[in-house]
Short mmCIF file of C-alpha atoms in Angstrom, two decimals:
data_model
loop_
_atom_site.label_atom_id
_atom_site.label_comp_id
_atom_site.label_asym_id
_atom_site.label_seq_id
_atom_site.Cartn_x
_atom_site.Cartn_y
_atom_site.Cartn_z
CA MET A 9 -0.10 0.02 -0.01
CA SER A 10 1.20 3.58 -0.75
CA LYS A 11 0.74 6.10 1.70
CA ASP A 12 -2.26 7.55 -0.33
CA GLY A 13 -4.32 4.51 0.13
CA SER A 14 -3.75 3.04 -3.42
CA ALA A 15 -2.48 -0.36 -4.07
CA ALA A 16 1.21 -0.48 -5.83
CA TYR A 17 1.25 -4.13 -5.61
CA PHE A 18 -0.59 -7.08 -4.70
CA THR A 19 0.29 -10.62 -3.62
CA THR A 20 -0.74 -13.72 -5.53
CA ARG A 21 0.60 -17.22 -6.47
CA VAL A 22 3.06 -17.60 -9.29
CA ASP A 23 1.20 -20.32 -10.90
CA ALA A 24 -1.96 -18.32 -10.53
CA VAL A 25 -0.25 -15.10 -12.84
CA VAL A 26 1.63 -17.59 -15.24
CA ASN A 27 -1.55 -19.55 -16.13
CA TRP A 28 -3.43 -15.97 -16.39
CA ALA A 29 -0.50 -14.85 -18.79
CA ARG A 30 -0.63 -18.12 -20.72
CA LYS A 31 -4.48 -18.22 -21.29
CA HIS A 32 -4.48 -14.88 -22.75
CA SER A 33 -1.48 -15.20 -24.99
CA LEU A 34 -2.75 -18.81 -26.88
CA MET A 35 -0.62 -19.28 -30.00
CA PRO A 36 -2.55 -21.53 -32.43
CA MET A 37 -1.30 -23.73 -34.80
CA PRO A 38 -4.16 -24.57 -37.27
CA PHE A 39 -4.36 -28.46 -38.49
CA GLY A 40 -7.11 -27.89 -40.64
CA THR A 41 -7.59 -30.77 -43.04
CA SER A 42 -11.11 -30.36 -44.29
CA CYS A 43 -14.23 -28.17 -44.01
CA CYS A 44 -13.61 -27.60 -40.54
CA GLY A 45 -10.68 -25.57 -41.43
CA ILE A 46 -12.58 -23.19 -43.36
CA GLU A 47 -15.21 -22.47 -40.05
CA MET A 48 -11.86 -21.97 -38.24
CA MET A 49 -10.47 -19.31 -40.54
CA ALA A 50 -13.73 -17.71 -40.25
CA THR A 51 -13.19 -17.66 -36.54
CA LEU A 52 -9.53 -16.10 -36.90
CA CYS A 53 -11.27 -13.11 -39.18
CA SER A 54 -12.53 -10.06 -38.25
CA ASP A 55 -16.21 -10.98 -37.86
CA TYR A 56 -15.36 -13.17 -35.19
CA ASP A 57 -12.17 -12.03 -34.38
CA ILE A 58 -10.58 -14.72 -31.93
CA ALA A 59 -7.98 -11.82 -31.34
CA ARG A 60 -10.74 -10.95 -28.53
CA PHE A 61 -9.36 -13.69 -26.50
CA GLY A 62 -5.80 -13.27 -27.32
CA ALA A 63 -5.32 -16.34 -29.74
CA GLU A 64 -4.96 -14.46 -33.23
CA ALA A 65 -1.20 -15.15 -33.32
CA ILE A 66 -1.21 -18.26 -35.67
CA ARG A 67 1.82 -20.02 -36.13
CA PHE A 68 2.43 -22.17 -39.04
CA SER A 69 5.58 -23.89 -37.17
CA PRO A 70 4.65 -26.18 -34.50
CA ARG A 71 7.95 -25.41 -32.14
CA GLN A 72 6.48 -21.68 -31.84
CA ALA A 73 2.73 -22.65 -30.98
CA ASP A 74 1.01 -23.76 -27.86
CA LEU A 75 -2.38 -24.41 -29.19
CA MET A 76 -3.00 -27.18 -31.94
CA ILE A 77 -6.48 -26.90 -33.43
CA VAL A 78 -7.34 -29.97 -35.45
CA ALA A 79 -10.01 -28.82 -37.59
CA GLY A 80 -11.00 -31.83 -39.92
CA ILE A 81 -10.61 -35.42 -40.81
CA VAL A 82 -7.62 -37.16 -39.86
CA ASN A 83 -6.70 -40.19 -41.97
CA ALA A 84 -4.69 -43.18 -41.09
CA LYS A 85 -1.99 -42.20 -43.21
CA MET A 86 -2.19 -38.49 -41.65
CA ALA A 87 -2.17 -40.02 -38.08
CA PRO A 88 1.84 -40.56 -37.68
CA VAL A 89 2.16 -36.69 -39.14
CA LEU A 90 -0.39 -35.37 -36.81
CA LYS A 91 1.50 -37.32 -33.81
CA THR A 92 4.85 -35.68 -35.13
CA VAL A 93 3.56 -32.29 -35.07
CA TYR A 94 2.05 -32.68 -31.71
CA ASP A 95 5.36 -33.89 -30.67
CA GLN A 96 7.40 -31.09 -31.98
CA MET A 97 5.19 -28.25 -29.98
CA SER A 98 7.06 -27.22 -27.12
CA GLU A 99 5.39 -27.64 -23.73
CA PRO A 100 2.89 -26.69 -22.39
CA LYS A 101 0.58 -27.51 -25.11
CA TRP A 102 -3.04 -27.95 -25.59
CA VAL A 103 -5.38 -29.46 -28.08
CA VAL A 104 -8.78 -28.25 -29.66
CA SER A 105 -10.27 -31.40 -31.30
CA MET A 106 -12.97 -29.23 -33.92
CA GLY A 107 -15.72 -31.10 -35.09
CA ALA A 108 -17.22 -34.63 -35.61
CA CYS A 109 -14.42 -36.08 -37.50
CA ALA A 110 -11.82 -34.97 -35.59
CA SER A 111 -13.37 -36.10 -32.03
CA SER A 112 -15.18 -39.32 -33.22
CA GLY A 113 -14.12 -40.42 -37.12
CA GLY A 114 -17.67 -38.45 -37.64
CA ILE A 115 -19.52 -40.46 -40.72
CA PHE A 116 -16.41 -42.08 -41.56
CA ASN A 117 -16.36 -45.29 -40.01
CA VAL A 118 -14.17 -47.11 -42.11
CA TYR A 119 -10.63 -48.45 -42.50
CA SER A 120 -8.87 -45.67 -43.52
CA VAL A 121 -10.15 -43.03 -41.00
CA THR A 122 -8.89 -42.63 -37.00
CA GLN A 123 -11.63 -42.77 -35.08
CA GLY A 124 -11.17 -39.76 -33.41
CA ILE A 125 -7.85 -37.96 -32.64
CA ASP A 126 -7.68 -38.89 -29.15
CA THR A 127 -6.40 -42.15 -30.37
CA VAL A 128 -3.32 -40.65 -31.35
CA ILE A 129 -2.67 -37.66 -29.07
CA PRO A 130 -4.21 -36.13 -25.99
CA VAL A 131 -7.08 -33.69 -26.26
CA ASP A 132 -8.48 -30.73 -24.05
CA VAL A 133 -11.75 -29.72 -25.50
CA TYR A 134 -13.82 -31.34 -28.08
CA VAL A 135 -16.10 -29.06 -30.26
CA PRO A 136 -19.46 -30.74 -31.42
CA GLY A 137 -20.97 -29.95 -35.10
CA CYS A 138 -20.47 -30.85 -38.43
CA PRO A 139 -18.74 -28.18 -38.83
CA PRO A 140 -18.74 -26.46 -35.47
CA THR A 141 -19.88 -22.48 -36.03
CA PRO A 142 -17.17 -19.96 -34.86
CA GLU A 143 -18.91 -19.31 -31.90
CA SER A 144 -18.60 -22.96 -30.90
CA LEU A 145 -14.96 -22.71 -31.53
CA ILE A 146 -14.47 -19.32 -29.36
CA HIS A 147 -16.39 -21.57 -26.69
CA ALA A 148 -14.06 -23.81 -26.78
CA VAL A 149 -11.01 -21.27 -26.19
CA ILE A 150 -12.84 -19.92 -23.46
CA ARG A 151 -13.39 -23.35 -21.46
CA LEU A 152 -9.67 -24.01 -22.68
CA GLN A 153 -8.73 -20.78 -20.74
CA GLU A 154 -11.24 -21.87 -17.85
CA GLN A 155 -9.11 -25.21 -17.71
CA ILE A 156 -5.65 -23.65 -18.17
CA GLN A 157 -6.60 -20.90 -15.07
CA LYS A 158 -7.53 -24.07 -12.92
CA GLY A 159 -4.19 -25.49 -14.04
CA GLU A 160 -5.46 -28.82 -14.78
CA THR A 161 -6.58 -29.54 -18.39
CA LEU A 162 -8.50 -32.38 -19.56
CA SER A 163 -5.66 -34.38 -20.65
CA LEU A 164 -3.70 -33.69 -17.76
CA ARG A 165 -6.64 -35.12 -15.69
CA ARG A 166 -6.85 -37.92 -17.59
CA GLU A 167 -3.13 -38.80 -17.58
CA ARG A 168 -3.23 -38.68 -13.37
CA LEU A 169 -6.33 -40.72 -13.30
CA ALA A 170 -4.66 -43.18 -15.67
CA ARG A 171 -1.63 -43.07 -13.28
CA ALA A 172 -3.60 -43.85 -10.56
CA GLY A 173 -5.43 -46.73 -12.12
CA GLN A 174 -8.69 -44.98 -12.31
CA LEU A 175 -8.94 -44.73 -15.82
CA LYS A 176 -8.01 -46.82 -18.54
CA ALA A 177 -5.14 -44.72 -20.94
CA VAL A 178 -6.28 -43.45 -23.99
CA THR A 179 -3.38 -42.66 -25.75
CA MET B 28 -33.71 -53.93 -62.30
CA ASP B 29 -35.91 -53.79 -65.58
CA ILE B 30 -33.62 -54.33 -68.70
CA ASN B 31 -36.05 -52.58 -70.74
CA THR B 32 -35.81 -49.60 -68.45
CA PRO B 33 -33.81 -46.88 -70.47
CA VAL B 34 -30.72 -45.91 -69.04
CA ALA B 35 -29.61 -42.01 -68.66
CA THR B 36 -26.45 -41.11 -69.89
CA ILE B 37 -24.63 -37.78 -69.17
CA TYR B 38 -25.20 -36.93 -72.74
CA GLY B 39 -29.30 -37.59 -72.81
CA ASP B 40 -30.94 -40.90 -73.25
CA LEU B 41 -29.50 -43.09 -75.70
CA HIS B 42 -29.70 -42.23 -79.21
CA GLU B 43 -30.51 -44.69 -82.30
CA LYS B 44 -27.46 -43.18 -83.82
CA GLN B 45 -25.12 -44.22 -81.16
CA ILE B 46 -26.82 -47.76 -80.61
CA GLU B 47 -26.29 -48.12 -84.52
CA ARG B 48 -22.54 -46.80 -84.20
CA TRP B 49 -21.64 -49.08 -81.26
CA LYS B 50 -23.59 -52.21 -83.37
CA THR B 51 -21.32 -51.66 -86.31
CA GLN B 52 -18.20 -51.10 -84.15
CA VAL B 53 -18.66 -54.01 -82.09
CA SER B 54 -19.21 -56.24 -85.01
CA GLY B 55 -16.04 -54.99 -86.43
CA LEU B 56 -14.49 -55.90 -83.43
CA ARG B 57 -15.60 -59.64 -83.48
CA GLU B 58 -14.61 -60.04 -86.94
CA ARG B 59 -11.09 -58.48 -86.42
CA PHE B 60 -10.46 -60.45 -83.13
CA GLY B 61 -12.89 -63.30 -83.25
CA GLU B 62 -12.35 -65.48 -80.39
CA LYS B 63 -10.74 -62.82 -78.05
CA ILE B 64 -13.84 -61.24 -77.70
CA GLU B 65 -15.58 -63.28 -75.09
CA GLU B 66 -19.09 -61.45 -74.59
CA VAL B 67 -20.75 -58.16 -75.44
CA LEU B 68 -23.55 -56.79 -73.22
CA PHE B 69 -25.54 -54.44 -75.38
CA PRO B 70 -27.59 -51.18 -73.61
CA ARG B 71 -31.39 -52.35 -73.94
CA GLU B 72 -30.46 -55.65 -73.46
CA TYR B 73 -28.65 -55.68 -71.02
CA PRO B 74 -28.94 -52.86 -67.98
CA THR B 75 -25.92 -50.63 -69.14
CA ASP B 76 -25.29 -47.31 -70.51
CA THR B 77 -22.19 -48.05 -73.11
CA PRO B 78 -21.70 -51.81 -74.45
CA ILE B 79 -19.61 -53.86 -72.20
CA VAL B 80 -17.04 -55.93 -74.32
CA PHE B 81 -15.28 -58.89 -72.20
CA VAL B 82 -11.93 -59.30 -73.83
CA ARG B 83 -9.45 -62.29 -73.00
CA ALA B 84 -6.88 -61.08 -70.84
CA ASP B 85 -3.71 -62.00 -73.08
CA ALA B 86 -5.64 -59.74 -76.06
CA ILE B 87 -6.35 -56.74 -73.89
CA CYS B 88 -3.23 -54.96 -75.37
CA GLU B 89 -4.03 -55.30 -78.88
CA VAL B 90 -7.90 -54.51 -78.61
CA LEU B 91 -7.21 -51.35 -76.88
CA GLU B 92 -4.41 -50.55 -79.73
CA PHE B 93 -6.92 -51.17 -82.34
CA LEU B 94 -9.53 -49.10 -80.96
CA LYS B 95 -7.04 -46.13 -80.18
CA ASN B 96 -5.73 -46.00 -83.68
CA THR B 97 -8.31 -47.45 -86.20
CA PRO B 98 -10.04 -44.36 -87.89
CA GLU B 99 -13.84 -45.82 -87.42
CA PHE B 100 -13.29 -46.34 -83.71
CA GLU B 101 -10.66 -43.44 -82.62
CA TYR B 102 -11.11 -43.86 -78.67
CA GLY B 103 -8.51 -41.53 -77.81
CA TYR B 104 -8.93 -40.90 -74.35
CA LEU B 105 -8.89 -43.53 -71.42
CA SER B 106 -11.01 -42.01 -69.16
CA ASP B 107 -10.68 -44.43 -66.39
CA LEU B 108 -9.11 -47.78 -65.53
CA THR B 109 -10.08 -49.80 -62.34
CA ALA B 110 -11.42 -53.08 -61.27
CA THR B 111 -14.40 -54.69 -59.38
CA ASP B 112 -14.43 -57.30 -57.01
CA GLU B 113 -17.47 -59.74 -58.53
CA GLN B 114 -17.06 -62.54 -55.58
CA GLU B 115 -17.64 -65.55 -57.98
CA ALA B 116 -14.95 -67.15 -60.16
CA PRO B 117 -13.21 -65.62 -62.12
CA ARG B 118 -13.17 -62.94 -59.04
CA PHE B 119 -12.05 -59.86 -60.68
CA HIS B 120 -13.04 -57.64 -63.54
CA VAL B 121 -10.57 -55.34 -65.04
CA VAL B 122 -12.49 -52.29 -66.35
CA TYR B 123 -11.30 -50.05 -68.85
CA ASN B 124 -13.44 -46.80 -69.84
CA LEU B 125 -12.72 -45.37 -73.27
CA LEU B 126 -13.93 -42.11 -74.90
CA ALA B 127 -14.02 -41.27 -78.66
CA ARG B 128 -13.92 -37.53 -78.38
CA LYS B 129 -14.72 -36.44 -81.92
CA THR B 130 -18.23 -38.40 -81.48
CA MET B 131 -18.91 -38.20 -77.81
CA THR B 132 -18.91 -42.08 -77.69
CA ARG B 133 -17.71 -44.22 -74.87
CA ILE B 134 -17.08 -48.13 -74.75
CA ARG B 135 -15.89 -50.12 -71.69
CA LEU B 136 -14.02 -53.24 -72.12
CA LYS B 137 -13.50 -55.43 -69.39
CA VAL B 138 -10.98 -58.49 -68.42
CA ARG B 139 -11.91 -61.26 -66.13
CA VAL B 140 -9.13 -62.25 -63.85
CA ALA B 141 -9.24 -64.94 -61.06
CA GLU B 142 -7.16 -64.33 -58.14
CA GLY B 143 -3.45 -64.69 -58.22
CA GLU B 144 -3.68 -64.12 -61.92
CA SER B 145 -2.23 -61.16 -63.72
CA VAL B 146 -3.33 -58.66 -66.64
CA PRO B 147 -0.38 -57.36 -69.40
CA THR B 148 -0.24 -53.70 -68.62
CA ALA B 149 -1.66 -50.88 -71.04
CA ILE B 150 1.11 -48.72 -70.40
CA GLY B 151 2.51 -49.53 -73.82
CA VAL B 152 -1.08 -48.01 -75.38
CA TRP B 153 -1.74 -45.61 -72.85
CA PRO B 154 0.97 -44.03 -70.50
CA ALA B 155 -1.98 -42.93 -68.11
CA ALA B 156 -2.53 -45.95 -67.25
CA ASN B 157 0.61 -46.08 -64.97
CA TRP B 158 -1.17 -44.97 -61.85
CA ALA B 159 -4.68 -46.26 -62.40
CA GLU B 160 -3.16 -49.88 -62.54
CA ARG B 161 -1.21 -48.92 -59.18
CA GLU B 162 -4.12 -48.01 -57.55
CA VAL B 163 -6.16 -51.20 -58.74
CA TRP B 164 -2.97 -52.83 -57.51
CA ASP B 165 -2.97 -51.25 -54.33
CA MET B 166 -6.89 -51.49 -53.57
CA PHE B 167 -7.65 -54.95 -55.18
CA GLY B 168 -4.52 -56.91 -55.50
CA VAL B 169 -4.66 -57.39 -59.24
CA ARG B 170 -1.12 -57.70 -60.65
CA PHE B 171 -0.07 -56.27 -63.97
CA ASP B 172 2.63 -57.53 -65.72
CA GLY B 173 5.41 -55.44 -67.26
CA HIS B 174 4.78 -52.66 -65.04
CA PRO B 175 7.37 -50.56 -64.36
CA ASP B 176 6.77 -49.24 -60.92
CA LEU B 177 4.05 -51.49 -59.40
CA ARG B 178 3.96 -50.12 -55.77
CA ARG B 179 1.16 -49.05 -53.60
CA ILE B 180 0.13 -45.58 -54.56
CA LEU B 181 -2.70 -44.54 -51.64
CA MET B 182 -2.24 -46.82 -48.64
CA ASP B 183 0.71 -46.92 -46.61
CA VAL B 184 3.41 -49.29 -47.81
CA ARG B 185 3.27 -51.42 -44.41
CA TRP B 186 -0.45 -51.86 -45.48
CA GLU B 187 -1.53 -55.32 -45.16
CA GLY B 188 -4.44 -56.57 -47.37
CA HIS B 189 -6.38 -54.88 -50.21
CA PRO B 190 -9.04 -52.40 -49.08
CA LEU B 191 -11.56 -52.54 -51.85
CA ARG B 192 -11.72 -56.10 -51.76
CA LYS B 193 -15.18 -57.23 -50.95
CA ASP B 194 -13.75 -59.68 -47.73
CA TYR B 195 -11.55 -56.97 -46.44
CA PRO B 196 -13.12 -55.76 -43.25
CA LEU B 197 -15.05 -52.17 -43.60
CA ARG B 198 -13.58 -51.48 -40.25
CA GLY B 199 -10.43 -53.13 -40.79
CA TYR B 200 -8.10 -50.41 -39.50
CA GLN B 201 -4.16 -50.47 -39.41
CA PHE B 202 -2.61 -47.78 -37.91
CA PHE B 203 1.23 -46.99 -37.69
CA PRO B 204 3.03 -44.76 -34.96
CA THR B 205 5.74 -43.13 -37.36
CA PRO B 206 5.48 -41.98 -40.77
CA GLU B 207 5.46 -43.93 -43.69
CA PRO B 208 8.90 -44.96 -44.54
CA ILE B 209 10.63 -42.95 -47.81
CA ASP B 210 11.91 -45.11 -50.61
CA PRO B 211 15.16 -44.56 -50.87
CA SER B 212 15.07 -45.10 -54.64
CA LEU B 213 12.78 -42.31 -54.87
CA LEU B 214 15.39 -39.63 -53.63
CA GLY B 215 17.68 -40.33 -56.45
#
């Protein structure tokens, strides 16, 4: 406190500040493979403007990104590529699975398509829809920000439960 | 399906003129190749939009060459080369769809292949058959004799089986943890 009564500093926990900084400076890496990618582009543009949530700095290099938006179908042949790109991202990293195809395979229940990208990489937020509207993606980003602020995302929770033997490992 | 039902084509309904042209062409083919033409299925007698000419496997290249270069035929465009799994002996039909651009007439050649048998490659007549034959090999496991580069074209090189065969399970997933290994011969 200063002499006149105004707050010059305040105390908090370091992880709360770090998480607050992280959640407002997400750098998405677009992994758009089909029509969901178009909705993702709309979300990035001025009509919906994901910059309001601090996630407008798109990085096409996984090494500079911390959020991967998997928008669209991931074929069996693409799955190892997705895994490689995910492994190249630096920690901490988060994944949004956008749309029915990325979340569950969608209508493509055939030999050549992964049945959900969570069989390949851990996922933090699933967005339903075929394709999801830009509002849904913004909602997903807000949900991800909540998770980041709490410090435990869905994938971390799953990992912890799997380690404790309460959940079958999904990845 | 009733065989008298007219089959719509992308150029409208069948024209008498077209039917006449096909009849003369097929009789010309029979005259030229005789026993090598096994069977001909005609529109209006069989539910199809173009005549289907079944050719013996060893004669397919000369028939293709003949259809491509003879003035009355001039099928100058290989619009598709694919296959079907018929689930009866002989198991596969390799299908050649040809188009004559001058008259906009199509014709379909088929070769019956049993499992394990192979067809002579059509690359000598149609260079475009290269990738199409690779796809047929990838999806059905039909081999083409004399093909210079018969590798899988769509599926992973480590894939087991041929996914468009009728006995391949629809949900026969095969996932690989690492990316497809690069063929060193392609790097030059």
